[in-house]
XYZ file of C-alpha atoms in Angstrom:
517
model
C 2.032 86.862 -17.464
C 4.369 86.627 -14.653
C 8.033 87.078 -14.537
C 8.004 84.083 -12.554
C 7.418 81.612 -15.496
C 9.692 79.541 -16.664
C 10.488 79.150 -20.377
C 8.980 76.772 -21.792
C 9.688 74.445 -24.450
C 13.058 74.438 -26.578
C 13.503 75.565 -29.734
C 13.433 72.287 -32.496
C 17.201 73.144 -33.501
C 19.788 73.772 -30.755
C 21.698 76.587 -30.749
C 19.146 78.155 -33.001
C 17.741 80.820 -30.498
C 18.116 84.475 -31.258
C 17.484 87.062 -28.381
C 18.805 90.086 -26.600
C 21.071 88.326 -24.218
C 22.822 86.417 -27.371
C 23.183 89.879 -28.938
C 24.430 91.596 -26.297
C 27.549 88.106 -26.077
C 27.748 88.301 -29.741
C 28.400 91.912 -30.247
C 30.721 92.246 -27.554
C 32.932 88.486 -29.145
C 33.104 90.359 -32.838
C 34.785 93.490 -31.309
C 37.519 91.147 -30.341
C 38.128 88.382 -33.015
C 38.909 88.008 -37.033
C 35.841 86.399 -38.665
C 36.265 84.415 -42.036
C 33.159 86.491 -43.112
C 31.164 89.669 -42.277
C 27.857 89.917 -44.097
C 26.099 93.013 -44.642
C 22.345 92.963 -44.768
C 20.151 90.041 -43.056
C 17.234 89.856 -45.578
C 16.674 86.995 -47.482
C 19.667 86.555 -49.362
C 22.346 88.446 -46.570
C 20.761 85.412 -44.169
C 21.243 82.828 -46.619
C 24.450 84.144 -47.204
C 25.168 83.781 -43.562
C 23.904 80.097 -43.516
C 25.693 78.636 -46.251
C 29.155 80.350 -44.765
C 28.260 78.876 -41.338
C 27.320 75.634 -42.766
C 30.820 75.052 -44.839
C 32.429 75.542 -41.518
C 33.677 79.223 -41.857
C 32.989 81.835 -39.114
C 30.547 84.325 -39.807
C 29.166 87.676 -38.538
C 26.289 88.937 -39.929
C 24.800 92.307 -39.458
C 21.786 94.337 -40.207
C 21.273 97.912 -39.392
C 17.056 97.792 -38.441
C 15.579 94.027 -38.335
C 15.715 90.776 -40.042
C 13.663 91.234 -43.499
C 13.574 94.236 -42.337
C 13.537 95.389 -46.035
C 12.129 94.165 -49.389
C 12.395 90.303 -48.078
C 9.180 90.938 -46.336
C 6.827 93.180 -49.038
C 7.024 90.150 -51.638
C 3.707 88.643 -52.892
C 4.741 85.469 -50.701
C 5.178 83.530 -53.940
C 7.960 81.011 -54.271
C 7.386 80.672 -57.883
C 9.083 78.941 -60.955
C 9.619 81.473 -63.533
C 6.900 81.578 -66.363
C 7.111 84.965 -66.474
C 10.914 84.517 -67.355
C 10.279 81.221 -69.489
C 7.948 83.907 -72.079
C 10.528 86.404 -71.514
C 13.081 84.005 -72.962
C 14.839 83.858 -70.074
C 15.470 80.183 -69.139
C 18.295 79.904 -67.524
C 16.465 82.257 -64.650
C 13.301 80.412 -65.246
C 14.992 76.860 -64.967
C 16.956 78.298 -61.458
C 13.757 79.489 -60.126
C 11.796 76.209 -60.598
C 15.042 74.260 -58.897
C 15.047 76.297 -56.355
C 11.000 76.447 -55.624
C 11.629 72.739 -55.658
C 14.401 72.405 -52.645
C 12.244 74.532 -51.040
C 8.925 73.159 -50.858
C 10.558 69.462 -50.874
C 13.849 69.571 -48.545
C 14.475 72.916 -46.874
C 11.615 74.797 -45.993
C 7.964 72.159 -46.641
C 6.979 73.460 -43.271
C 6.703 77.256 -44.547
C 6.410 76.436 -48.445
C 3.616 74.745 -49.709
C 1.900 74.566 -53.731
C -1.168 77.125 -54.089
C -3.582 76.575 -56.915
C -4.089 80.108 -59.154
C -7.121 80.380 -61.440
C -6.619 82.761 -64.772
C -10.212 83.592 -65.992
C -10.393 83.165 -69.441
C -12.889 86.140 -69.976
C -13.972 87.922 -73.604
C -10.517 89.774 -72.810
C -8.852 86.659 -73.259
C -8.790 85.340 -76.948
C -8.752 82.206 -77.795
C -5.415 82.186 -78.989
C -3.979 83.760 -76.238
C -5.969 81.054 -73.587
C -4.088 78.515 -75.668
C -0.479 80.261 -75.882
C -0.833 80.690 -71.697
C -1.913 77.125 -71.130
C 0.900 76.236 -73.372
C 3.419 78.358 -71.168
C 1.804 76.648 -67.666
C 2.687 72.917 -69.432
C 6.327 74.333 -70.064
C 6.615 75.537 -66.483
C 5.137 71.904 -65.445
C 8.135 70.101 -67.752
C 10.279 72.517 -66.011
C 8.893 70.806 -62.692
C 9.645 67.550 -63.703
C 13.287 68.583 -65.112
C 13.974 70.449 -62.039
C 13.125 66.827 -60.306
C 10.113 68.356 -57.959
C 6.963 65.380 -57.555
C 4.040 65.809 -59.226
C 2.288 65.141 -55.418
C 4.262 68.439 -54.656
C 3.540 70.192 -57.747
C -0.003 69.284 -60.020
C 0.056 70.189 -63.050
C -2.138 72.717 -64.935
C -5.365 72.247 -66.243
C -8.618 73.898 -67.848
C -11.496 74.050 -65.711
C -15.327 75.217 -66.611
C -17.095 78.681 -66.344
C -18.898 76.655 -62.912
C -15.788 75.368 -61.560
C -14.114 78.966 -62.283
C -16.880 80.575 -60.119
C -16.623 77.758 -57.752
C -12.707 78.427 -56.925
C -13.730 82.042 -57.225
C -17.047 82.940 -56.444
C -15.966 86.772 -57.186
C -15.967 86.496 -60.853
C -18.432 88.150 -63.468
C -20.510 85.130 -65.118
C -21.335 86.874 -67.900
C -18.680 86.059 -71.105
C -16.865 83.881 -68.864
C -16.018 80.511 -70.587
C -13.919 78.848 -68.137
C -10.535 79.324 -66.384
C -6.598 77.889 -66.479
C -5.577 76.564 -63.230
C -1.993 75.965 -62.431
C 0.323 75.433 -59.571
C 2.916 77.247 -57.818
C 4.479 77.584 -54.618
C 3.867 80.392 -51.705
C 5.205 80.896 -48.688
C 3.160 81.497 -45.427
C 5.180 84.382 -44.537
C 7.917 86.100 -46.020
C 9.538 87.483 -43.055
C 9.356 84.471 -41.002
C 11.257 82.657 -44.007
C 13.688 84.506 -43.413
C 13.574 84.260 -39.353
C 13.501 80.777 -40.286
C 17.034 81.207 -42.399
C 19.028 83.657 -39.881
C 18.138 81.346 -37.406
C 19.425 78.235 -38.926
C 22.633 80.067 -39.406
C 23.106 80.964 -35.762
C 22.429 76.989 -34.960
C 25.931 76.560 -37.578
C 27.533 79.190 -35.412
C 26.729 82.796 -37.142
C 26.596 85.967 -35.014
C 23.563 87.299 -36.076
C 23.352 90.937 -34.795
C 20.299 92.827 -35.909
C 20.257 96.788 -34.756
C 24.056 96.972 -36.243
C 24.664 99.553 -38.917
C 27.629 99.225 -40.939
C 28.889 102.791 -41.830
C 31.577 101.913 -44.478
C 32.900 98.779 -45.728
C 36.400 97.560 -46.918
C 37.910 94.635 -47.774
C 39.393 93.473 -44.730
C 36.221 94.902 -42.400
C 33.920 97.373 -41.837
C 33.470 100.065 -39.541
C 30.578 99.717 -37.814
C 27.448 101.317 -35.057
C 25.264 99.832 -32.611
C 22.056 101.646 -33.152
C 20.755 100.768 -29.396
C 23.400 102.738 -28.120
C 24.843 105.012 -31.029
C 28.853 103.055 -30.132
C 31.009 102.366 -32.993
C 33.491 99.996 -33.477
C 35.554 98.241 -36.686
C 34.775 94.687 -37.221
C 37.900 92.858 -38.866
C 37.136 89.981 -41.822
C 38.922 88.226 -44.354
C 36.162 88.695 -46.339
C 33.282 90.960 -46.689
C 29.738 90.476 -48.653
C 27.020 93.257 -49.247
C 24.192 92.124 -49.134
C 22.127 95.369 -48.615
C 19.776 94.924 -50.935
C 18.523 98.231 -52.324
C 20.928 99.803 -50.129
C 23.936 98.207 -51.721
C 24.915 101.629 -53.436
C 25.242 103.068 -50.402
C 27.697 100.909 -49.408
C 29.392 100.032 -52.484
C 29.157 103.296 -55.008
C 30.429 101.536 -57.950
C 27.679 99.287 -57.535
C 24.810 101.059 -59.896
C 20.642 100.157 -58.679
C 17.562 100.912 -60.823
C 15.165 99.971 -57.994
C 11.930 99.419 -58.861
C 8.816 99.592 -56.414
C 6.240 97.149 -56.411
C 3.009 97.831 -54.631
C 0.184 94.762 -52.917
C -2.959 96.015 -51.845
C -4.851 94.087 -48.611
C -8.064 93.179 -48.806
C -10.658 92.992 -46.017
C -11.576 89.717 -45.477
C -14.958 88.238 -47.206
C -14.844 90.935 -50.212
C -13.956 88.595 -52.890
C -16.415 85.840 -50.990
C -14.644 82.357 -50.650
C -11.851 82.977 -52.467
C -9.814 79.352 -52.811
C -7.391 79.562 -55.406
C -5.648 83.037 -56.658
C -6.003 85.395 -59.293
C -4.218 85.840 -62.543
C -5.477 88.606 -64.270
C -3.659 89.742 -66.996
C -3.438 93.300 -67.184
C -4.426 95.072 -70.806
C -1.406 95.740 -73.027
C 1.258 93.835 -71.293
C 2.682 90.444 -72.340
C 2.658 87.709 -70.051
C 2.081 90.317 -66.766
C -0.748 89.604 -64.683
C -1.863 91.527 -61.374
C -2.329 88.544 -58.532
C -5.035 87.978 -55.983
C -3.653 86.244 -53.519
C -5.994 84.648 -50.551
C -4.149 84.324 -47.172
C -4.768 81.959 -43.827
C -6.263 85.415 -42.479
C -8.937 85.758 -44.945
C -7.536 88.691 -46.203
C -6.357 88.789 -49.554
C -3.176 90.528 -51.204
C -3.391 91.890 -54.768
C -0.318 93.272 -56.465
C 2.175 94.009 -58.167
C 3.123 97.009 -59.682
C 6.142 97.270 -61.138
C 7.556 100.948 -61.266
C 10.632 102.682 -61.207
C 11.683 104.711 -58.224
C 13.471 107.982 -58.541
C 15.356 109.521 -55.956
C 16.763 108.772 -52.286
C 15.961 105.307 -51.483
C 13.508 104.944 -48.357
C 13.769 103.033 -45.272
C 10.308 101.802 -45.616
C 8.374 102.588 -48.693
C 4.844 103.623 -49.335
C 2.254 102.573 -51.774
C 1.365 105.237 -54.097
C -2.478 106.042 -54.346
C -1.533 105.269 -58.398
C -0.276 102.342 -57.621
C -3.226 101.777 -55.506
C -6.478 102.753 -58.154
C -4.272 100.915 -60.891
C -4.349 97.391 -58.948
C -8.225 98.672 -58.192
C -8.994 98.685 -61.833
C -7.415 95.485 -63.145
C -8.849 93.533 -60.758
C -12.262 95.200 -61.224
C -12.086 94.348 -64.593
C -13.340 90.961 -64.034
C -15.403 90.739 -60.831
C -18.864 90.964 -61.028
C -19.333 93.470 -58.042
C -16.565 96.410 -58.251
C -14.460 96.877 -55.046
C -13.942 100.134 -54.025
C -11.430 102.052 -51.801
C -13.360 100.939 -48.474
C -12.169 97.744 -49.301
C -8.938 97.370 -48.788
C -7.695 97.516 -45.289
C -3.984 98.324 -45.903
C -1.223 98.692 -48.630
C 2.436 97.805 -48.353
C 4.977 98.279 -50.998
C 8.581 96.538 -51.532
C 11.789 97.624 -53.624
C 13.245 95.443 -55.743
C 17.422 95.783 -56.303
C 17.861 95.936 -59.489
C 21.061 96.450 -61.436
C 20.499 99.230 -63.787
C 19.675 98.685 -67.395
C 18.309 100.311 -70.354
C 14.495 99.900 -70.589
C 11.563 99.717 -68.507
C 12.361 98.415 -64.507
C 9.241 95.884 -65.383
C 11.323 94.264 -68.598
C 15.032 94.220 -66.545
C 16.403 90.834 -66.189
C 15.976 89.455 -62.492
C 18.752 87.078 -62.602
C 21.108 88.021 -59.806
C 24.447 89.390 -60.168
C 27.863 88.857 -57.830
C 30.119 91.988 -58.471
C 33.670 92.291 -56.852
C 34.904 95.873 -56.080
C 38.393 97.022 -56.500
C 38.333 97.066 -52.530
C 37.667 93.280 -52.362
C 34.390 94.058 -51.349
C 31.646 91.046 -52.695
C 28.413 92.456 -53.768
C 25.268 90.730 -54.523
C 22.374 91.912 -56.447
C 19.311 91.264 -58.442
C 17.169 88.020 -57.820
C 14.043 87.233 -56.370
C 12.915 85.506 -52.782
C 13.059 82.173 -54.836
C 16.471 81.726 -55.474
C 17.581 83.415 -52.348
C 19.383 80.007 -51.702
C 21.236 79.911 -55.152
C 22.292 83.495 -54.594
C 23.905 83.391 -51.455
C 26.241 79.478 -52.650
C 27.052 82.087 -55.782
C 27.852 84.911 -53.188
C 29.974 82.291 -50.768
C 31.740 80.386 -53.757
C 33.050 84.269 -55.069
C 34.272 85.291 -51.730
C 35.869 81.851 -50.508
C 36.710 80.188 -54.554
C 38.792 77.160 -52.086
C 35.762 76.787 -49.794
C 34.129 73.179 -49.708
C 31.115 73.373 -51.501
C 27.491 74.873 -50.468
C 25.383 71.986 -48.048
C 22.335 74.175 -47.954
C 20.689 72.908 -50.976
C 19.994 69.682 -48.416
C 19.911 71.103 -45.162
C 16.492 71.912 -43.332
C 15.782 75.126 -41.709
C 14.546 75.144 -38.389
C 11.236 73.844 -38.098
C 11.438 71.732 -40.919
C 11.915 68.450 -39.473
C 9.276 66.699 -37.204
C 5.942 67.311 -36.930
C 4.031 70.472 -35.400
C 2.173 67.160 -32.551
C -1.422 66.202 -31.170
C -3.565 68.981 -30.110
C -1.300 71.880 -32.007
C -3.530 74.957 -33.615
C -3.486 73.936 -37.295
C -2.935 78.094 -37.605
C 0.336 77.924 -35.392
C 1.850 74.324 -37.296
C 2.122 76.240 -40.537
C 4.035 79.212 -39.299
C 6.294 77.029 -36.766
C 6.684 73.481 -37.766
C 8.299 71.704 -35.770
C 8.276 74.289 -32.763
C 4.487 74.592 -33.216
C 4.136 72.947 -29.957
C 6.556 74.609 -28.018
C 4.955 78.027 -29.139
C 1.249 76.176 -28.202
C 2.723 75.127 -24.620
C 3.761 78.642 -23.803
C -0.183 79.534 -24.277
C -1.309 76.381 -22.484
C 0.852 77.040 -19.207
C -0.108 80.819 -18.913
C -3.821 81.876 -19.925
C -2.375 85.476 -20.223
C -0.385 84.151 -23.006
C -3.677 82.417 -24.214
C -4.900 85.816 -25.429
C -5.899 86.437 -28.912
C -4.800 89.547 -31.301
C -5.811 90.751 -34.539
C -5.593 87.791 -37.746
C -5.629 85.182 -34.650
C -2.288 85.958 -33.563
C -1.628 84.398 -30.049
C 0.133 86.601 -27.157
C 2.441 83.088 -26.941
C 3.948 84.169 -29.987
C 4.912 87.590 -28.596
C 6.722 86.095 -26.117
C 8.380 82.921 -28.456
C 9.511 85.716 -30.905
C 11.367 87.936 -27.912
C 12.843 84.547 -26.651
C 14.027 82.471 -29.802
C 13.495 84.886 -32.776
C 15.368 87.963 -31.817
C 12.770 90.215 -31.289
C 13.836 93.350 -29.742
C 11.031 96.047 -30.068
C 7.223 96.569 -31.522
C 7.864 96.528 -34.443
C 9.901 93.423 -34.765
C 6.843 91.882 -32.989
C 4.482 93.226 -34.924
C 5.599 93.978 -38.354
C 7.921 91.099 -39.411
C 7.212 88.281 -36.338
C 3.952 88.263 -36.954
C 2.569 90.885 -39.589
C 0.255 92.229 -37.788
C 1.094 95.671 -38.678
C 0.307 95.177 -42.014
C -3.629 96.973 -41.309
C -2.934 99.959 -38.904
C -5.904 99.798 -36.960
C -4.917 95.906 -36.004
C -1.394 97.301 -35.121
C -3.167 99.708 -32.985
C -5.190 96.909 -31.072
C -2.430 94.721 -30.657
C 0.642 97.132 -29.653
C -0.199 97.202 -25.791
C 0.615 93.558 -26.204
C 3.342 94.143 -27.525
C 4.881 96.422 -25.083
C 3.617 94.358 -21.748
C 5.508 91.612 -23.466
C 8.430 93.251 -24.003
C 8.546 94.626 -20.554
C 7.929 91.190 -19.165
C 10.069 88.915 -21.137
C 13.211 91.439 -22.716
C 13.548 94.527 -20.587
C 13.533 96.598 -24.171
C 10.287 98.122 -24.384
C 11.016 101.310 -26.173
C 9.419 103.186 -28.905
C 7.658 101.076 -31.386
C 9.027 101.266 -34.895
């Protein structure tokens, strides 16, 4: 891979690039101006946040002190979903946001990332007949929910009951024995988390946000923030008019009045081929708990996911959390519960676990409300909490509209995210078109002009996406490569294999090799 090459291809929205050279501008513009808006956190909702400022025309900075979804934006189950658990709960008004919301996504803003998954419950002797009825009940409400929210039906099928063949068919996995069929329904998922949320921060820079990743923001007022650059330990005050934590977990760090009950959720991954051809995913309800199902999720890879605990976490909240080996046996066991050959601890190839912000309650962290929550402090600090991946969107117009009451209204509800628009064109790995869109083939001609970049890593990733991600995606070490850019690093031994890579491209194509994270 020569240093000689010339970039190729652009990225599909101008302006939308993200690198260290922009960073380096970026940084050194905020240190001298007043921005309408400083956000705090570049997850899901701190991008979105960003994006719907940028879009109504206001200037924005937005900072992050590690990576973009660095945090619990990229440890989700990769489900855009639309709320049945809420809709049993009672909960409609969060139920009726999430299905809008999966519906602007798979439909208008993000069809290139956010597609509908079918998901199989098997109705097994553990499954009355009563209760097979109640939950196919429940799927028809979410699918009039679907039509209310105004997503197609060629988006969206509906739910339906299939036979004990067809169940084993979708999911050749299952015990035969007492199986009498199985519930299919619909629901979104995302490809990839993390590069959602690429996908978002980007977007904003196209409007016009600085987006500066590897900035930790040490206190926050009102009027600013004082901030560090964590590349070279400087710190400086950032001025705003107004200021929006978006920190996630971390919000309580930054805000004190602002009071967490986080609650860790745990996903197992599965080597590929244990569960056979899996092609739709697992509900499986787990024994005692209403309307709570673990979730086996199948993946382009041909791994498979299978989660989600729900559990609160006590003490000091951690950069990057780890799955406990309770969390791990527990997942084991459900999902043993109705396969016909028992996978064991060999099986599963890696674990990840994800905190989830939520605003503290009385009760168990699994039966706290996820609707989201805008708080203003007596600082004029805007905080915002609670919600889901789905409704990131909805979250940060809420966030925008409390911070700027006189701003023109949110655009993002319409407004593609890069890659959305145009087709990935002829000849483009079917692999690389879902993850990229419309810059599919700009990521393909990278590989096509240099055979170095040709080369092929763990779960298929291409060496040409290495080199897209330090160029356009803001990629500044390993672990931005191969944690979030491409996920990778989700099994160690493939982060292992692939982290020379890593480092030759970073050398080649950024300059900031360093320590992988």
């Amino acid at each position: 891979m020569g240093r000689d090459d010339r970039p190729t291809g652009r990225p599909a929205l101008p302006g939308s690039s993200l690198n260290a050279a922009r960073r380096a501008r970026e940084l050194a513009e905020v240190r001298e101006c007043v921005v309408d808006l400083l956000v705090v956190g570049l997850g899901a909702t701190g991008a979105g946040v960003a994006l719907d400022a940028a879009a109504r025309g206001l200037s924005v900075a937005a900072v992050d002190a590690h990576d973009l979804a660095f945090g619990t934006s990229r440890w989700s189950s990769k489900l855009i979903h639309g709320g049945l658990r809420y809709l049993a709960r009672g909960q409609v008004g969060v139920a009726w946001e999430s299905a809008a919301e999966r519906g602007v996504l798979l439909t208008r803003t993000a069809p290139h990332l956010v597609r509908a998954r079918p998901y199989l419950l098997p109705l097994t002797p553990e499954v009355s007949r009563g209760e097979a009825a109640a939950l196919m009940a429940g799927y028809r409400l979410g699918d009039a929910l679907r039509a209310c929210a105004g997503t197609p039906r060629a988006a969206l099928p509906g739910p339906s009951r299939v036979t004990a063949a067809r169940a084993r068919g979708l999911a050749p996995a299952l015990r035969a024995r007492g199986l009498r069929g199985g519930l299919v329904s619909f629901d979104g998922a995302v490809v990839d988390d993390a590069r959602l949320v690429v996908a978002i921060a980007r977007t904003a820079a196209a409007h016009g946000a600085r987006v500066l990743t590897r900035c930790r923001a040490l206190a926050l007022a009102g009027d600013g923030a004082e901030l560090r650059d964590e590349l070279t330990g400087e710190t400086f005050a950032v001025r705003a008019r107004r200021v929006v934590n978006a920190a996630g977990v971390w919000a309580g760090t930054l805000s004190p009045s602002v009071e967490l009950r986080p609650s860790l959720g745990s996903h197992l991954v599965l080597r590929p081929g244990v569960l056979g051809d899996l092609r739709a995913g697992l509900h499986v309800p787990i024994p005692g708990e209403a309307a709570r199902f673990a979730l086996a999720l199948p993946q382009p890879d041909g791994r498979v996911y299978v989660g989600l605990t729900d559990e609160p976490l006590d003490g000091p909240v951690p950069d990057v959390p780890v799955a406990p080996e309770a969390d791990v046996a527990a997942l084991l066991g459900v999902l043993n519960s109705v396969l016909e050959t028992p996978i064991v601890h060999a099986d599963v190839a890696g674990a990840y676990a994800g905190l989830r912000p939520l605003l503290a309650g009385e009760g168990r962290s699994a039966d706290l409300s996820r609707r989201h929550t805008v708080l203003k402090g007596s600082d004029g600090v805007v905080t915002i909490v609670g919600g889901k991946l789905t409704t990131y969107r909805a979250m940060a117009a809420d966030a925008v509209d409390a911070a700027f009451p006189s701003a023109p209204p949110s655009r993002t509800a319409r407004l593609p995210l890069v890659g959305a628009r145009g087709g990935a064109g002829a000849g483009v790995p079917a692999r690389l078109a879902a993850r990229y869109g419309a810059e599919a083939a700009a990521v393909h001609e990278i590989a096509l002009r240099d055979p170095a970049a040709a080369g092929t890593l763990p779960t298929g990733v291409t060496v040409a996406e290495l080199v897209w991600a330090v160029r356009h995606e803001g990629a500044l070490d390993a672990g931005d490569l191969l944690d979030r850019r491409t996920r990778v690093g989700l099994v160690p031994e493939d982060r292992a294999a692939a982290l020379p890579a890593a480092e030759r491209v970073l050398r080649e194509h950024a300059g900031l090799g360093g320590p992988p994270r």
